[in-house]
Tab-separated table of C-alpha atoms (C1' of nucleotides) in Angstrom:
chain	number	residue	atom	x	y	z
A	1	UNK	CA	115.543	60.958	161.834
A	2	UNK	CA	113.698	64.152	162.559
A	3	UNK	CA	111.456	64.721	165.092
A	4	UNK	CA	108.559	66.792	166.883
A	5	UNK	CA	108.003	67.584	170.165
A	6	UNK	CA	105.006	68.610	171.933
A	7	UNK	CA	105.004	71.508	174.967
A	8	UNK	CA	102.315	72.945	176.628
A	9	UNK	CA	103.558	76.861	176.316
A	10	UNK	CA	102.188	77.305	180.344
A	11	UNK	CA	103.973	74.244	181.418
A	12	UNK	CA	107.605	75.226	178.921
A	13	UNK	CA	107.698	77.588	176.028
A	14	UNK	CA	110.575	78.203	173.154
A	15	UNK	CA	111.091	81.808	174.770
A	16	UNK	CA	112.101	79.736	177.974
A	17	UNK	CA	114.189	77.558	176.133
A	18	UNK	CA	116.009	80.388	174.694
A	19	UNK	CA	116.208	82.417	178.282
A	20	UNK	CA	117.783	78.752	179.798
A	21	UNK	CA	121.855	78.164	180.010
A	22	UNK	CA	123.366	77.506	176.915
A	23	UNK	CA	119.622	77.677	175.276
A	24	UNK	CA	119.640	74.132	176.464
A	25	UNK	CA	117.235	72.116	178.523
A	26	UNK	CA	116.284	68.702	179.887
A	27	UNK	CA	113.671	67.492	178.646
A	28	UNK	CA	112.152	65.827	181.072
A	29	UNK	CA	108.948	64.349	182.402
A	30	UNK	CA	108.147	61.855	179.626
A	31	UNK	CA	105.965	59.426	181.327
A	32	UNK	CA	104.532	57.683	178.627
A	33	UNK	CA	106.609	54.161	177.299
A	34	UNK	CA	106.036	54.826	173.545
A	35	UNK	CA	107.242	58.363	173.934
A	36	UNK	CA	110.415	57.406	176.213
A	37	UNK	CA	111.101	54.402	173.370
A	38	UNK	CA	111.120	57.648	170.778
A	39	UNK	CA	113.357	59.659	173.196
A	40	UNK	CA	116.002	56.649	173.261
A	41	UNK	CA	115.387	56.429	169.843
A	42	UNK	CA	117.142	59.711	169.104
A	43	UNK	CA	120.611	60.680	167.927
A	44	UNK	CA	122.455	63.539	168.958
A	45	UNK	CA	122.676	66.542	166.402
A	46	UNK	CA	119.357	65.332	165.029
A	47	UNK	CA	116.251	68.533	164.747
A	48	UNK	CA	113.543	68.600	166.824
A	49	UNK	CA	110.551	70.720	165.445
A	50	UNK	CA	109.260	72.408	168.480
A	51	UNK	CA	105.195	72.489	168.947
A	52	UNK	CA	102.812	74.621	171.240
A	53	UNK	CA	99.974	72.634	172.493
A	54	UNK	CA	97.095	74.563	174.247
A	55	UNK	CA	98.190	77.435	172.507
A	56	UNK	CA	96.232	80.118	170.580
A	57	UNK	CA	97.059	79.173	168.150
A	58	UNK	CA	98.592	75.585	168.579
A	59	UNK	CA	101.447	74.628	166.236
A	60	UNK	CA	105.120	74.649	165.531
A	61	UNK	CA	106.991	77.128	166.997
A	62	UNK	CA	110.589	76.522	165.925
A	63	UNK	CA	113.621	74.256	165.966
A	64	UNK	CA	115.699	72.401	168.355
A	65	UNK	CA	118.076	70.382	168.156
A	66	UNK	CA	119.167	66.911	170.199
A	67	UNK	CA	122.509	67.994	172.558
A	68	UNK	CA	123.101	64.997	174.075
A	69	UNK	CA	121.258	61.647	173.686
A	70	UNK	CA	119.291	59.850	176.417
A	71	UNK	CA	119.740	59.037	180.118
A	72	UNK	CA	118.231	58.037	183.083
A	73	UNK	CA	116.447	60.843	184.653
A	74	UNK	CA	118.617	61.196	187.745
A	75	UNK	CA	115.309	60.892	190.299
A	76	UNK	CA	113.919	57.969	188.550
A	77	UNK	CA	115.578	56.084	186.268
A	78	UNK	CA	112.831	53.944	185.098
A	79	UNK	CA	112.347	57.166	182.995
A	80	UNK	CA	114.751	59.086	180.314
A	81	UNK	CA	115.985	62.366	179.592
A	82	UNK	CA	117.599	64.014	176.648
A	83	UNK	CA	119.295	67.960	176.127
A	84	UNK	CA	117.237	69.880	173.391
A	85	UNK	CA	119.004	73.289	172.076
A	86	UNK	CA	117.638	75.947	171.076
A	87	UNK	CA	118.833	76.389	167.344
A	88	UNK	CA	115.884	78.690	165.613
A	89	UNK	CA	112.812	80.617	166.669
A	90	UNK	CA	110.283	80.915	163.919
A	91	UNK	CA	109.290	84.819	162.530
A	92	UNK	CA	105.316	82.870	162.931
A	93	UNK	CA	103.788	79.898	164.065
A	94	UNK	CA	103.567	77.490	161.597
A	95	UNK	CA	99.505	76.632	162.634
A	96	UNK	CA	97.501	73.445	162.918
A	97	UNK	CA	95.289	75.060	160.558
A	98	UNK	CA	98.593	75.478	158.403
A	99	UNK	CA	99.531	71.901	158.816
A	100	UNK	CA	95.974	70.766	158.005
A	101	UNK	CA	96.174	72.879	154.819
A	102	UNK	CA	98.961	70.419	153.792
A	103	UNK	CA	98.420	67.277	151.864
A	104	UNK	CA	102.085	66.216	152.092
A	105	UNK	CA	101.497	66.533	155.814
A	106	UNK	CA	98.414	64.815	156.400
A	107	UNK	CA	100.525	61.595	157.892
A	108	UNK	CA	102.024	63.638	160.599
A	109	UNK	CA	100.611	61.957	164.301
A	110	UNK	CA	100.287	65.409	165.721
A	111	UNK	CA	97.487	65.877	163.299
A	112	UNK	CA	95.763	62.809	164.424
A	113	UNK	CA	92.572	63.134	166.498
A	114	UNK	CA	93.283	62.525	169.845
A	115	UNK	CA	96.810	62.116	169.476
A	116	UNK	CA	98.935	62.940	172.910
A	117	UNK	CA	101.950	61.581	172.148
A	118	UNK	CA	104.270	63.868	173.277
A	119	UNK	CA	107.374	62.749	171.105
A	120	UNK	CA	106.825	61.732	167.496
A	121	UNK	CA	109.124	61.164	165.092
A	122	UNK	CA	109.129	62.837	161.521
A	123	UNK	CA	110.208	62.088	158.019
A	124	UNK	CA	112.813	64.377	156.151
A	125	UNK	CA	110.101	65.349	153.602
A	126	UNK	CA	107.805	66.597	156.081
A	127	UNK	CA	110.858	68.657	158.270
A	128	UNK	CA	111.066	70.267	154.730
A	129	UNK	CA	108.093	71.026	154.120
A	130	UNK	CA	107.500	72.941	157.862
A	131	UNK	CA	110.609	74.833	157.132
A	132	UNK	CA	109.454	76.081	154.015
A	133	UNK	CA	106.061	77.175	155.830
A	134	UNK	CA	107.860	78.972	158.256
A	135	UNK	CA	109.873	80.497	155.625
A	136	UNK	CA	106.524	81.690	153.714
A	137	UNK	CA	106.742	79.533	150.699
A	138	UNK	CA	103.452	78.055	149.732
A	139	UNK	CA	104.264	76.207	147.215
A	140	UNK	CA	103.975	72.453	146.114
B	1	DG	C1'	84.886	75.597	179.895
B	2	DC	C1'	83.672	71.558	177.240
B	3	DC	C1'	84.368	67.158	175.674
B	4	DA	C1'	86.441	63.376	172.861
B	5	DA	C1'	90.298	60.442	172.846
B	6	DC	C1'	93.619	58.154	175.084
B	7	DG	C1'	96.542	55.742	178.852
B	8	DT	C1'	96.479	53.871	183.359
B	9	DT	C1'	94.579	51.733	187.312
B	10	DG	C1'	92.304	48.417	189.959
B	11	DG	C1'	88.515	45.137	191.008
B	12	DC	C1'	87.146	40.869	189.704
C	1	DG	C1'	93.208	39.064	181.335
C	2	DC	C1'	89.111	41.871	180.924
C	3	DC	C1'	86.997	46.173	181.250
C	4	DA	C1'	84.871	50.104	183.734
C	5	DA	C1'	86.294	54.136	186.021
C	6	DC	C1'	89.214	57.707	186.278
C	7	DG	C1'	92.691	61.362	185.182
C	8	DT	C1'	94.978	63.847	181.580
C	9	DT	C1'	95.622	65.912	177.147
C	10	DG	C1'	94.627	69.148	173.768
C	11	DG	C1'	91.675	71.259	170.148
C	12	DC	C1'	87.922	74.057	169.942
DNA sequence: GCCAACGTTGGC
DNA sequence: GCCAACGTTGGC
């Protein structure tokens, strides 16, 4: 299953992702249980579509991809980790506006008013479709 | 900077 | 177990 991940650009951005070792990263932090069940839920070589929040302007950034599946954070284990690689930077931000502008997205949670869910998953269709937009193809 | 939406906390 | 208060998130 595909995914999305939200970051706050401040707090971690894709150019940090691609500056860490092995343009790989914990990611970390999750303290929210329907977001950690999500995390668990994942699969290693599965993509990740990569999101700016409280960015100008917010949206999807690029892809990464799930390097190892998920585990205990080592300082509290109530909590779980997984490795995201780096595997593409988009040319553009794929935009909220962009998204919005989508009808075959319109299900996505991100685009759901007050939605802070930090870890969504994604279907197939929709992973398409945000490729294509970062690719420049408006079409159907 | 504002504020709506959401999750969590804590008193009862 | 309810719910008000609070802190945080995230788009604008």
């Amino acid at each position: 299953m595909p995914w999305l991940v939200k970051s706050d650009p401040e707090t971690f951005s894709i150019d940090d992702l691609a500056k860490a070792k092995n343009k790989t990263t914990s990611w970390d932090g999750v303290r929210n249980y329907q977001a950690r069940n999500y995390l668990r839920a994942m699969k290693k070589g599965e993509r990740v579509l990569f999101y700016h929040s409280n960015a100008e302007p917010p949206g999807v950034v690029g892809v990464v991809k799930v390097a190892r599946e998920a585990y205990p954070e080592p300082k509290d284990d109530e909590w779980s980790a997984v490795d995201l690689e780096l595997v593409e930077k988009f040319a553009h931000t794929v935009s909220i506006d962009a998204l919005r502008g989508q009808k075959s997205l319109a299900d996505l949670m991100i685009l759901r008013k007050g939605s802070r869910l930090s870890v969504t998953p994604i279907t197939d269709a929709e992973m398409k479709r945000v490729l294509e937009l970062a690719r420049g193809k408006s079409g159907a």
